[in-house]
Amino acid sequence: PPGFGIVHQVNLEYLARGVHKRADKVYYADTLVGTDSHTTMINGIGVVGWGVGGIEAEAVMLGQPIYMLIPEVVGVRVSGSLPEGTTATDLVLKVTEVLRKFGVVNKFVEFFGPGLASMTLANRATIANMAPEYGATMGFFPVDEQTLAYLRLSGRSEGLVKTVEAYSKANLLWRDDRADIRYTAVIDLDLGSIQPALAGPSRPQDLVLLKDMKANWNRDLSKVFGKPAPSGGTAVAEAVKVRDPEQGSFELTNGSVVIAAITSCTNTSNPSVMIGAGLLARKARALGLERKPWVKTSLAPGSKVVTDYLKKANLLEPLEQLGFYVVGYGCTTCIGNSGPLSDAIVAGIKEGDLAVASVLSGNRNFEGRIHADVKANFLASPPLVVAYAIAGTVDIDLATQPLGRGKDGRDVYLKDIWPTEAEIQRETAANVTREQFVEEYGNVDTGSREWQAIPVTGGEMYAWSGDSTYIQEPPFFAEMTLETGSIQPIRGARCLALLGDSVTTDHISPAGDIKKDSPAGKYLIEHGVPVSMFNSYGSRRGNDRVMTRGTFANVRIKNKLAPGTTGGLTTDFTDGQVKPIYDASLNYKAKGIPLVVVAGKDYGMGSSRDWAAKGTFLLGVKAVIAESFERIHRSNLVGMGVLPLVFRDGQNASSVGLNGDETFEIAVPANLEPRQSIQVKATRPDGSSLAFDTVCRVDTPVEVGYYRNGGILNAVLRKMAGR
């Protein structure tokens, strides 16, 4: 039931067993696939698991196996220990930078080495959670004494703990640094080299050392956000006076932190950083520090256990005094659910065209994901989130400049309130107990009174309501026949979007706010939904009418077919007009014109959002041609019958001469084979043409079958029907 915590943390704290036992006394390893990319958090406990798209998971629930190519396995040799003053978040941001640069997409990563002996399970889970950010299928930690200690702490039975130990040792799954394990490649990671850091302003792999934050911000202001270049190391002030009815009068400038959030996904499973944040808040309050009035703050624990130990340690109150109240136990600010900023602050941002910032302890900070009006977004540890709420700006060197003035009028620096490792360990040992886990998960199967009170009609068929703006019968099978069709070439296609590198699933299918003047917003208004009740794309993913209109609707997406604009716009080549992508797709569909999308590197990185593929399919896109694909999105595209093609090594849209205004012919053969070379011919408006070869990223014979069926669910339904 809802309200217990975010699923990754519930997996870690309660659901995972490590080893299962059948009725016939056969033991087998616990494994997991989940419909969220951060399923990989469970790798920290020695469970092989990773995220898949909802499309693939739906097929699994209908009895279909998961097929994949045997992956390469990259080893990360861990040595040393974290220095005083650093956190698990600093470590994981460094790991993300190193592994994303090395290139581990579609690969398994396994951590080994002497540094694991003292690395807590919580720190391992933090690193494993971020596997999607460094691109790996999973980030695995073998079972050892730290694993057993966590199983005991989190309320598992002693019998299960002994079973996990015996099974792991008997099957060579126990961590043994003397073992001769042969990896595809080995990367060395010295924990002693880790420094305090953030990542941003728009990608998790863009590490910024805390001591370099001010200099990097001033550089990004001009290079990323097009603001006047700083003079003498200080950014040119663009101050806007704001009068907020609740928070009073203040000035907003470039770099003002308007959102500071301790979010549920990555770090809240880790008591060291959560207690560290509480201790920092306690020390800040003791000296009289306050958060700045323009900062919207929130605390979303990953489970109720976190709230328990913060209360027990008397750390929840100082966090609340700085504005960090518990807002819930699920995806919040990290996925765009921060809630609205005040009208006065939004007006001030727009008046000055300000590049304001958010600082959050989540795992993703992609463009347009956190909040539509916040251009710069930085990932940081929970203690640093609290510190930046006090500072109120990212245009500050926290190593040398004061956070603010205390009640005695003296400057207070970050070093004055940063908790020591000894303090954190002492509070953790005293306040994080086995009994908390046992108590909080004692009624996990029943849920709250409100949950129990929801009426259930029963029956095997869902009663679709035509009036619902949340749930509608999806159109994916409307024209499906029992007979499998044949694979056909794609002829006469036009380009719907010509995109650059690092296009995320948030760019393709945003999960946050729905703008009232967007196609999705207009649809809701037409159906009697007031703007105050729009909710979010994520909450309305059961309604294809909303989600298709929201595809490519991210406010920061840049389509080269609509130069000089941002947001979901394109040139409609049926009439030459620039318009919303959804509106253009209707014209193409009416004229029977198939569509393609052309993109750069790492297309589809980020969330395992199946609507990024479903929406693409419903817009009429038949193929996506990119320099490279992120793993889950490629699989999702195949699962929806959309053909993923990659340019040959060293080639891209520019090098082959594409402008996006061409008409495309894609020679998909009827006897398609995995990873086959397929030629694309593009005819320009003047009648001249160009041709280039691509590699078809339908990777396995099984996927060829899915594509031939028009998608994985079509294939499964035909199989169930005996066809």
XYZ file of C-alpha atoms in Angstrom:
723
model
C 0.000 0.000 0.000
C 1.090 3.635 -0.442
C 2.673 5.642 2.321
C 5.389 3.218 3.491
C 8.232 4.599 1.409
C 9.744 4.726 -2.028
C 9.850 1.258 -3.551
C 13.661 1.027 -3.826
C 14.066 1.632 -0.124
C 11.219 -0.726 0.781
C 12.946 -3.367 -1.366
C 16.173 -2.794 0.535
C 14.660 -2.600 4.023
C 11.971 -5.246 3.770
C 11.139 -7.082 0.555
C 14.518 -8.466 -0.553
C 15.463 -11.844 0.907
C 18.814 -12.535 -0.730
C 17.971 -16.236 -0.991
C 14.612 -17.934 -1.565
C 13.547 -21.446 -0.597
C 11.068 -23.552 -2.522
C 8.703 -26.063 -0.980
C 10.972 -28.897 -2.169
C 13.879 -27.368 -0.190
C 15.670 -26.051 -3.255
C 17.392 -22.718 -2.549
C 17.897 -20.085 -5.233
C 19.238 -16.563 -5.441
C 16.921 -13.591 -5.087
C 16.709 -11.544 -8.298
C 14.656 -8.544 -9.303
C 13.488 -6.501 -12.241
C 11.477 -3.374 -11.517
C 9.665 -0.743 -13.519
C 11.981 2.016 -12.346
C 15.597 2.427 -13.341
C 16.662 2.885 -9.704
C 15.670 -0.687 -8.954
C 19.455 -1.114 -8.907
C 19.583 0.104 -5.297
C 19.055 -3.546 -4.403
C 22.482 -4.389 -5.878
C 23.913 -2.948 -2.665
C 22.590 -5.947 -0.744
C 24.007 -8.505 -3.189
C 20.824 -9.026 -5.217
C 21.117 -9.063 -9.001
C 18.479 -6.639 -10.222
C 17.904 -3.793 -12.601
C 15.213 -1.574 -14.033
C 13.188 -2.288 -17.141
C 10.538 -0.307 -18.940
C 6.914 -0.783 -18.028
C 6.288 -2.292 -21.449
C 8.774 -5.096 -20.824
C 7.492 -5.616 -17.287
C 3.899 -5.887 -18.479
C 5.002 -8.676 -20.806
C 6.800 -10.435 -17.943
C 3.637 -10.298 -15.830
C 1.910 -12.061 -18.711
C 4.521 -14.845 -18.636
C 7.106 -13.587 -21.130
C 10.802 -14.094 -20.260
C 13.311 -11.261 -20.395
C 15.901 -11.676 -23.124
C 19.192 -9.811 -23.251
C 22.674 -9.995 -24.709
C 25.344 -11.293 -22.336
C 26.822 -8.108 -20.862
C 30.410 -7.075 -20.335
C 31.322 -6.751 -16.658
C 33.476 -3.828 -15.550
C 35.178 -4.170 -12.178
C 35.753 -1.226 -9.851
C 38.563 -1.921 -7.359
C 37.799 0.053 -4.191
C 40.554 0.944 -1.734
C 41.051 3.301 1.193
C 38.380 5.055 3.230
C 36.431 8.288 2.971
C 38.191 11.349 4.433
C 36.715 13.335 7.307
C 34.102 15.801 6.073
C 33.016 13.815 3.015
C 29.802 11.884 2.484
C 28.442 8.946 0.548
C 26.863 11.465 -1.824
C 30.268 12.945 -2.637
C 31.462 9.409 -3.351
C 28.576 8.468 -5.636
C 28.818 11.702 -7.627
C 32.495 10.935 -8.257
C 31.652 7.359 -9.262
C 29.015 8.711 -11.648
C 31.504 11.097 -13.256
C 34.195 8.420 -13.659
C 31.985 5.610 -14.970
C 29.944 7.802 -17.331
C 33.226 9.066 -18.804
C 34.581 5.499 -19.087
C 31.405 4.235 -20.759
C 29.396 1.478 -19.079
C 26.080 1.640 -20.949
C 24.622 -1.884 -21.297
C 27.344 -3.209 -18.977
C 27.310 -4.689 -15.498
C 29.553 -2.990 -12.948
C 30.861 -4.964 -9.965
C 32.590 -3.308 -7.011
C 35.333 -5.254 -5.238
C 38.520 -4.717 -3.267
C 39.689 -4.005 0.289
C 37.779 -0.723 0.533
C 34.530 -2.685 0.790
C 35.482 -4.200 4.143
C 34.557 -0.995 5.961
C 31.980 0.358 3.484
C 28.543 0.244 5.064
C 25.590 -1.298 3.284
C 23.931 2.120 3.226
C 26.858 3.601 1.293
C 26.784 0.657 -1.120
C 23.071 1.142 -1.715
C 23.658 4.829 -2.462
C 26.215 3.906 -5.142
C 24.047 1.105 -6.543
C 21.011 3.376 -6.762
C 22.852 5.711 -9.133
C 23.688 2.996 -11.701
C 21.335 4.570 -14.284
C 23.166 7.876 -13.870
C 26.513 6.312 -14.696
C 24.785 4.311 -17.412
C 25.256 0.748 -16.175
C 22.618 -1.947 -16.170
C 23.540 -2.495 -12.531
C 26.215 -1.656 -9.940
C 26.676 -4.860 -7.955
C 28.195 -5.426 -4.509
C 28.911 -9.035 -3.458
C 27.596 -10.446 -0.194
C 29.875 -10.141 2.862
C 29.763 -9.384 6.580
C 28.432 -5.878 5.945
C 25.479 -7.424 4.097
C 24.700 -9.756 6.980
C 24.928 -6.905 9.482
C 22.391 -4.899 7.495
C 19.997 -7.857 7.170
C 20.033 -8.183 10.967
C 19.623 -4.434 11.518
C 16.675 -4.209 9.123
C 14.660 -6.887 10.895
C 15.339 -10.036 8.852
C 15.279 -13.293 10.805
C 18.486 -14.894 12.021
C 17.568 -18.006 10.038
C 17.458 -16.013 6.808
C 20.760 -14.309 7.624
C 22.465 -17.678 8.122
C 20.899 -19.004 4.917
C 22.217 -16.050 2.918
C 25.708 -16.567 4.345
C 25.770 -20.321 3.718
C 24.264 -20.062 0.240
C 26.627 -17.282 -0.829
C 29.719 -19.134 0.363
C 28.606 -22.436 -1.185
C 27.966 -20.816 -4.584
C 31.083 -18.585 -4.724
C 28.976 -15.448 -4.266
C 30.701 -14.380 -1.047
C 33.125 -11.468 -1.398
C 36.670 -12.810 -1.571
C 39.352 -10.325 -2.575
C 41.773 -13.202 -3.200
C 39.575 -14.678 -5.934
C 40.848 -14.495 -9.521
C 37.889 -12.713 -11.107
C 38.413 -11.659 -14.722
C 36.605 -8.467 -15.693
C 36.223 -6.817 -19.082
C 38.119 -3.876 -17.599
C 39.129 -2.711 -14.124
C 38.889 0.847 -12.772
C 40.634 1.866 -9.559
C 38.753 3.968 -7.019
C 40.623 5.366 -4.001
C 38.079 6.460 -1.412
C 40.729 8.681 0.129
C 40.636 10.910 -2.962
C 36.961 11.856 -2.565
C 36.205 15.540 -1.926
C 32.972 17.380 -1.086
C 31.096 18.003 -4.334
C 27.877 18.740 -6.187
C 26.798 17.856 -9.727
C 25.143 20.164 -12.223
C 23.708 22.364 -13.503
C 21.823 19.814 -15.633
C 23.466 16.368 -15.599
C 24.376 13.987 -12.749
C 27.795 13.233 -14.255
C 28.927 16.884 -14.308
C 30.854 16.909 -11.030
C 31.678 20.248 -9.393
C 33.953 20.252 -6.341
C 32.466 22.322 -3.538
C 35.554 24.537 -3.446
C 35.095 25.286 -7.173
C 31.351 25.879 -7.036
C 31.391 29.685 -7.188
C 33.902 29.800 -10.050
C 32.000 27.142 -11.994
C 28.723 28.973 -11.468
C 30.143 32.216 -12.806
C 31.483 30.357 -15.842
C 28.149 28.604 -16.444
C 26.259 31.878 -16.214
C 27.764 33.063 -19.477
C 28.510 29.768 -21.231
C 25.322 27.868 -20.344
C 22.742 30.513 -19.514
C 23.876 33.373 -21.762
C 24.230 35.930 -18.988
C 26.824 38.748 -18.920
C 30.312 37.418 -18.250
C 31.475 37.882 -14.663
C 33.978 40.621 -13.929
C 36.756 39.996 -11.442
C 35.294 36.597 -10.551
C 31.917 38.007 -9.582
C 28.782 37.659 -11.661
C 27.018 40.771 -12.881
C 24.063 41.315 -10.565
C 20.609 41.143 -12.116
C 18.580 41.771 -8.993
C 14.803 41.794 -9.027
C 12.857 43.036 -6.025
C 10.114 40.652 -4.940
C 7.288 41.288 -2.505
C 5.862 37.964 -1.408
C 2.648 38.082 0.682
C 3.921 35.348 2.997
C 7.707 35.656 2.967
C 8.060 39.435 2.779
C 10.325 41.521 0.521
C 13.665 40.363 -0.841
C 15.830 40.393 -3.944
C 16.264 37.518 -6.374
C 19.395 37.283 -8.503
C 21.021 34.802 -10.844
C 21.991 31.845 -8.673
C 19.324 32.364 -6.015
C 18.362 28.982 -4.585
C 14.560 28.832 -4.786
C 14.228 25.085 -4.081
C 16.204 23.063 -1.515
C 14.938 19.505 -1.139
C 16.045 16.390 0.682
C 14.418 13.894 -1.647
C 13.465 10.274 -1.223
C 15.399 8.238 -3.753
C 19.180 8.117 -3.475
C 20.310 9.268 -0.070
C 17.463 8.734 2.372
C 18.315 5.032 2.741
C 21.602 6.237 4.231
C 21.466 7.186 7.928
C 24.901 8.831 7.831
C 23.832 11.615 5.466
C 20.352 12.005 6.943
C 21.641 12.268 10.500
C 24.424 14.498 9.160
C 21.774 16.845 7.752
C 19.932 16.867 11.073
C 23.089 17.593 13.062
C 23.992 20.441 10.718
C 20.492 21.856 11.125
C 20.727 21.592 14.927
C 24.052 23.444 14.998
C 22.779 26.077 12.581
C 19.721 26.755 14.704
C 21.801 26.906 17.879
C 23.783 29.747 16.306
C 20.634 31.493 15.126
C 20.849 30.775 11.391
C 17.678 30.705 9.268
C 16.888 29.629 5.741
C 16.465 32.452 3.252
C 12.806 33.447 2.721
C 12.852 32.716 -1.035
C 13.916 29.065 -0.580
C 11.184 26.421 -0.821
C 12.280 23.532 1.390
C 11.056 19.967 1.824
C 12.008 16.616 3.323
C 10.855 13.351 1.721
C 12.203 10.393 3.715
C 12.557 7.181 1.739
C 10.670 5.292 4.419
C 9.000 5.833 7.792
C 12.059 4.322 9.466
C 13.979 7.490 8.556
C 11.362 9.671 10.234
C 11.541 7.418 13.295
C 15.268 7.728 13.842
C 15.313 11.470 13.111
C 12.617 11.941 15.777
C 14.413 9.664 18.220
C 17.640 11.634 17.763
C 15.750 14.946 18.237
C 16.869 16.024 14.770
C 13.503 16.365 13.036
C 12.643 19.543 14.962
C 15.729 21.554 13.912
C 15.164 20.445 10.319
C 11.566 21.671 10.562
C 12.742 24.964 12.031
C 14.700 25.469 8.801
C 11.654 24.561 6.715
C 12.427 20.891 6.078
C 9.052 19.390 6.971
C 8.138 15.846 5.906
C 6.049 16.129 2.736
C 5.616 12.445 1.912
C 7.331 9.133 1.242
C 7.508 8.932 -2.541
C 8.968 10.673 -5.578
C 8.899 14.405 -4.912
C 11.172 17.219 -6.100
C 13.560 14.925 -7.987
C 10.809 14.035 -10.458
C 9.310 17.529 -10.619
C 6.818 17.221 -7.754
C 8.113 20.171 -5.756
C 4.774 21.909 -6.040
C 4.445 25.485 -7.288
C 6.684 28.371 -6.367
C 4.856 31.458 -5.148
C 3.372 33.698 -7.823
C 5.595 36.551 -6.657
C 8.785 34.498 -7.042
C 7.770 33.205 -10.487
C 6.980 36.752 -11.575
C 10.379 37.917 -10.335
C 12.185 35.130 -12.171
C 10.408 36.014 -15.401
C 10.837 39.754 -14.968
C 14.616 39.413 -14.774
C 14.882 36.294 -16.938
C 16.873 34.951 -14.020
C 18.850 31.730 -13.910
C 17.777 30.609 -10.449
C 18.770 27.296 -8.917
C 17.609 24.267 -7.010
C 19.773 22.098 -4.759
C 18.469 18.603 -4.038
C 19.736 15.294 -2.728
C 18.215 13.274 -5.576
C 19.795 11.554 -8.530
C 18.569 13.520 -11.558
C 18.765 17.187 -12.421
C 17.988 17.160 -16.145
C 16.742 20.246 -17.944
C 13.140 21.066 -17.117
C 12.791 18.126 -14.734
C 12.874 19.816 -11.333
C 10.770 22.903 -12.107
C 9.917 24.672 -15.351
C 11.110 28.065 -14.049
C 14.362 26.809 -12.491
C 17.153 26.660 -15.058
C 20.046 25.415 -12.895
C 19.765 22.303 -10.753
C 22.449 20.771 -8.551
C 22.656 17.391 -6.834
C 24.199 17.456 -3.369
C 24.311 15.590 -0.077
C 21.486 16.232 2.423
C 23.768 18.311 4.711
C 24.756 20.511 1.765
C 21.082 20.901 0.799
C 20.457 22.369 4.255
C 23.536 24.580 3.954
C 22.431 26.016 0.615
C 18.946 26.706 2.007
C 20.667 28.863 4.615
C 23.015 30.521 2.105
C 20.189 31.108 -0.400
C 22.495 31.147 -3.426
C 24.893 28.937 -5.379
C 26.997 32.023 -6.161
C 29.044 31.451 -3.017
C 32.290 29.767 -1.994
C 31.262 27.838 1.094
C 34.913 27.099 1.870
C 35.782 30.770 2.375
C 32.550 32.779 2.577
C 30.126 32.787 5.514
C 26.726 31.096 5.313
C 25.244 33.974 7.238
C 25.385 35.800 10.547
C 24.496 34.199 13.844
C 22.374 35.660 16.597
C 25.501 37.242 18.113
C 26.170 39.128 14.881
C 29.238 37.090 13.965
C 29.806 35.395 10.617
C 29.084 31.655 10.601
C 30.932 29.420 8.157
C 30.060 25.943 6.889
C 33.005 24.478 8.816
C 31.464 25.847 12.044
C 28.340 23.692 11.740
C 29.549 20.661 9.730
C 29.205 17.533 11.917
C 32.199 15.297 12.507
C 32.203 11.651 11.467
C 32.386 10.672 15.141
C 29.230 12.670 15.902
C 27.375 11.062 13.010
C 28.412 7.545 13.970
C 27.492 8.121 17.622
C 23.985 9.358 16.756
C 23.509 6.580 14.206
C 24.468 3.852 16.660
C 22.185 5.266 19.334
C 19.121 5.933 17.218
C 18.929 3.507 14.258
C 17.664 0.194 15.638
C 16.301 -3.133 14.465
C 13.063 -2.515 16.367
C 12.219 0.458 14.140
C 12.278 -1.675 11.009
C 10.232 -4.440 12.611
C 7.597 -1.989 13.874
C 7.234 0.095 10.700
C 6.852 -2.914 8.427
C 4.586 -4.770 10.834
C 1.412 -3.723 8.994
C 2.874 -3.381 5.515
C 0.315 -5.756 4.018
C -2.739 -3.924 5.334
C -1.946 -0.238 5.030
C -3.763 2.702 6.545
C -7.448 3.019 7.395
C -7.868 5.300 4.377
C -6.385 2.636 2.118
C -8.630 -0.053 3.555
C -11.699 2.167 3.138
C -11.345 2.451 -0.647
C -14.288 0.553 -2.217
C -13.359 -2.348 -4.494
C -15.872 -3.667 -7.026
C -14.033 -6.872 -7.921
C -14.309 -8.712 -11.224
C -11.799 -9.518 -13.954
C -12.682 -6.679 -16.342
C -11.931 -3.047 -15.599
C -14.913 -0.728 -15.992
C -13.511 2.063 -18.169
C -15.057 5.476 -17.613
C -15.242 7.769 -20.616
C -15.430 10.779 -18.288
C -12.154 10.104 -16.487
C -9.233 12.436 -17.217
C -6.874 10.121 -15.314
C -7.516 6.662 -16.758
C -8.627 5.808 -20.287
C -8.574 2.577 -22.252
C -5.282 2.745 -24.194
C -5.440 2.639 -27.995
C -2.426 0.362 -28.493
C -4.518 -2.634 -29.583
C -7.353 -0.800 -31.343
C -6.319 -1.974 -34.828
C -4.569 -5.177 -33.807
C -5.456 -8.374 -35.651
C -4.811 -11.935 -34.570
C -2.527 -12.469 -37.562
C 1.060 -11.264 -37.399
C 1.914 -8.796 -40.127
C 5.126 -8.635 -42.135
C 8.005 -6.209 -41.685
C 7.748 -3.365 -44.173
C 10.131 -0.626 -45.343
C 9.393 2.900 -44.126
C 8.594 5.161 -47.074
C 7.912 8.864 -47.433
C 8.655 9.685 -43.795
C 9.205 13.220 -42.511
C 11.286 14.342 -39.559
C 9.254 15.334 -36.496
C 12.226 16.402 -34.375
C 15.941 16.968 -34.998
C 17.609 16.862 -31.598
C 21.087 17.075 -30.062
C 22.991 15.033 -27.459
C 21.795 13.872 -24.029
C 18.087 13.973 -24.826
C 16.544 12.393 -21.748
C 13.273 10.599 -21.232
C 12.252 13.751 -19.345
C 12.734 15.712 -22.559
C 10.665 13.136 -24.442
C 7.940 12.573 -21.833
C 8.052 15.009 -18.901
C 6.640 13.936 -15.556
C 6.182 17.340 -13.951
C 3.796 20.257 -14.307
C 1.319 20.560 -17.170
C 1.302 24.068 -18.659
C -2.159 25.487 -19.263
C -1.278 26.681 -22.789
C 0.208 23.310 -23.824
C -1.787 20.772 -25.871
C -2.250 18.653 -22.731
C -3.333 21.687 -20.699
C -5.841 22.734 -23.345
C -7.229 19.178 -23.389
C -7.779 19.208 -19.616
C -9.422 22.636 -19.698
C -11.735 21.444 -22.498
C -12.717 18.553 -20.213
C -13.583 20.801 -17.287
C -10.390 20.427 -15.243
C -9.312 23.712 -13.602
C -5.618 24.603 -13.733
C -5.366 24.147 -9.967
C -6.325 20.464 -10.467
C -4.012 19.701 -13.398
C -1.699 17.679 -11.140
C 1.235 16.355 -13.243
C 2.043 14.258 -16.288
C 3.311 11.538 -13.966
C -0.020 11.312 -12.160
C -1.980 11.183 -15.427
C 0.059 8.486 -17.140
C -3.054 6.318 -17.272
C -4.561 8.685 -19.872
C -3.008 8.447 -23.329
C -4.874 11.608 -24.400
C -2.829 13.620 -21.910
C 0.436 11.726 -22.330
C 0.531 11.799 -26.144
C -0.084 15.539 -26.082
C 2.748 15.813 -23.573
C 5.294 13.890 -25.627
C 8.303 16.115 -26.451
C 6.584 18.868 -24.401
C 9.491 19.541 -22.023
C 9.909 23.314 -21.696
C 13.701 23.052 -22.231
C 13.800 20.737 -25.259
C 15.436 22.296 -28.317
C 14.228 21.067 -31.700
C 16.435 22.246 -34.573
C 13.368 22.143 -36.821
C 12.005 25.097 -34.830
C 15.144 27.265 -34.488
C 15.141 29.990 -31.886
C 12.507 28.249 -29.755
C 12.443 25.956 -26.765
C 9.670 23.581 -25.798
C 7.722 21.063 -27.840
C 7.596 22.881 -31.169
C 8.426 21.792 -34.713
C 8.019 22.836 -38.315
C 5.074 21.031 -39.879
C 6.228 20.296 -43.431
C 2.652 19.788 -44.596
C 2.041 23.547 -44.290
C 5.421 25.064 -43.327
C 4.121 26.365 -39.983
C 5.896 26.162 -36.609
C 3.495 24.597 -34.109
C 3.300 22.180 -31.161
C 4.668 18.755 -32.022
C 1.361 17.095 -31.162
C -0.571 19.366 -33.518
C 1.896 18.690 -36.332
C 1.621 14.942 -35.753
C -2.144 15.102 -36.318
C -1.607 16.666 -39.742
C 0.954 14.022 -40.677
C -1.347 11.251 -39.463
C -4.277 12.632 -41.456
C -2.170 12.544 -44.616
C -0.755 9.062 -43.898
C 2.815 10.321 -43.534
C 5.072 8.294 -41.191
C 7.541 10.130 -38.975
C 11.129 9.800 -37.795
C 13.122 11.420 -34.994
C 16.835 12.175 -35.453
C 19.090 12.698 -32.423
C 22.656 12.660 -31.089
C 24.434 10.704 -28.346
C 22.796 9.011 -25.333
C 19.252 9.334 -26.626
C 16.755 8.331 -23.946
C 19.044 8.570 -20.916
C 17.352 8.911 -17.549
C 14.149 7.401 -16.202
C 12.813 4.096 -17.521
C 9.717 5.996 -18.568
C 7.687 3.750 -20.856
C 5.596 6.728 -21.974
C 8.672 8.120 -23.713
C 8.261 5.185 -26.113
C 4.470 4.900 -25.969
C 4.024 8.608 -26.710
C 6.563 8.433 -29.531
C 4.603 5.537 -31.047
C 1.242 7.296 -30.696
C 2.605 10.418 -32.425
C 3.193 8.235 -35.499
C 6.996 7.905 -35.224
C 8.197 4.740 -36.973
C 11.960 5.069 -36.421
C 14.447 6.945 -34.251
C 17.916 7.514 -35.723
C 20.507 8.436 -33.077
C 24.238 8.287 -32.449
C 23.626 6.061 -29.406
C 20.752 4.913 -27.184
C 20.458 4.443 -23.450
C 19.628 0.806 -22.629
C 16.066 0.948 -21.293
C 14.706 3.424 -23.823
C 16.071 1.405 -26.729
C 14.294 -1.648 -25.337
C 11.090 0.336 -24.838
C 11.130 1.579 -28.434
C 11.419 -1.975 -29.747
C 8.676 -2.956 -27.315
C 6.365 -0.437 -28.997
C 7.334 -1.418 -32.546
C 9.455 1.708 -33.148
C 12.718 0.984 -35.000
C 15.909 2.201 -33.245
C 18.744 2.916 -35.697
C 22.248 4.191 -34.912
C 24.586 6.086 -37.192
C 27.843 4.362 -38.078
C 30.769 5.134 -35.757
C 31.968 8.676 -36.240
C 28.855 9.752 -38.111
C 25.954 11.926 -37.040
C 23.161 13.934 -38.607
C 25.472 16.813 -39.466
C 28.276 14.725 -40.944
C 25.951 12.829 -43.299
C 24.346 16.104 -44.380
C 20.892 15.943 -42.774
C 18.955 19.176 -42.218
C 15.716 17.546 -41.114
C 13.628 18.857 -44.006
C 14.227 15.738 -46.103
C 11.849 12.908 -46.979
C 13.125 9.569 -45.679
C 13.117 6.069 -47.152
C 14.322 3.350 -44.750
C 15.002 0.016 -46.396
C 13.824 -2.299 -43.602
C 13.934 -5.840 -45.051
C 11.133 -8.356 -44.509
C 13.706 -10.864 -43.183
C 15.247 -8.433 -40.687
C 18.141 -9.783 -38.601
C 19.504 -8.511 -35.280
C 21.897 -5.540 -35.586
C 21.604 -5.599 -39.362
C 22.928 -2.754 -41.484
C 20.053 -0.737 -42.950
C 20.379 2.041 -45.501
C 18.531 5.309 -45.084
C 17.929 7.511 -48.116
C 16.964 11.140 -47.585
C 15.619 13.314 -50.413
C 15.986 17.080 -50.051
C 13.300 19.580 -51.067
C 15.275 20.393 -54.223
C 15.164 16.759 -55.348
C 18.787 15.903 -54.556
C 19.390 13.040 -52.171
C 21.869 11.472 -49.803
C 22.186 7.989 -48.346
C 23.859 6.585 -45.273
C 24.053 3.252 -43.486
C 22.765 2.650 -39.975
C 22.909 -0.266 -37.568
C 19.520 -1.597 -36.561
C 19.432 -1.833 -32.747
C 16.899 -4.642 -32.688
C 19.435 -6.711 -30.802
C 18.138 -10.293 -30.578
C 16.041 -12.711 -32.636
C 13.323 -12.432 -29.984
C 13.251 -8.654 -30.446
C 12.915 -9.153 -34.189
C 9.783 -11.133 -33.379
C 8.502 -8.310 -31.189
C 9.122 -5.790 -33.957
C 7.380 -7.993 -36.521
C 4.347 -8.150 -34.223
C 4.274 -4.380 -33.838
C 5.490 -4.562 -30.245
C 6.094 -6.873 -27.326
C 2.542 -6.762 -25.941
C 1.073 -7.543 -29.345
C 3.391 -10.542 -29.530
C 2.404 -11.741 -26.060
C -1.328 -11.335 -26.686
C -1.102 -13.263 -29.957
C 0.839 -15.971 -28.132
C -1.857 -16.140 -25.447
C -4.468 -16.408 -28.194
C -2.553 -19.319 -29.704
C -1.397 -17.453 -32.823
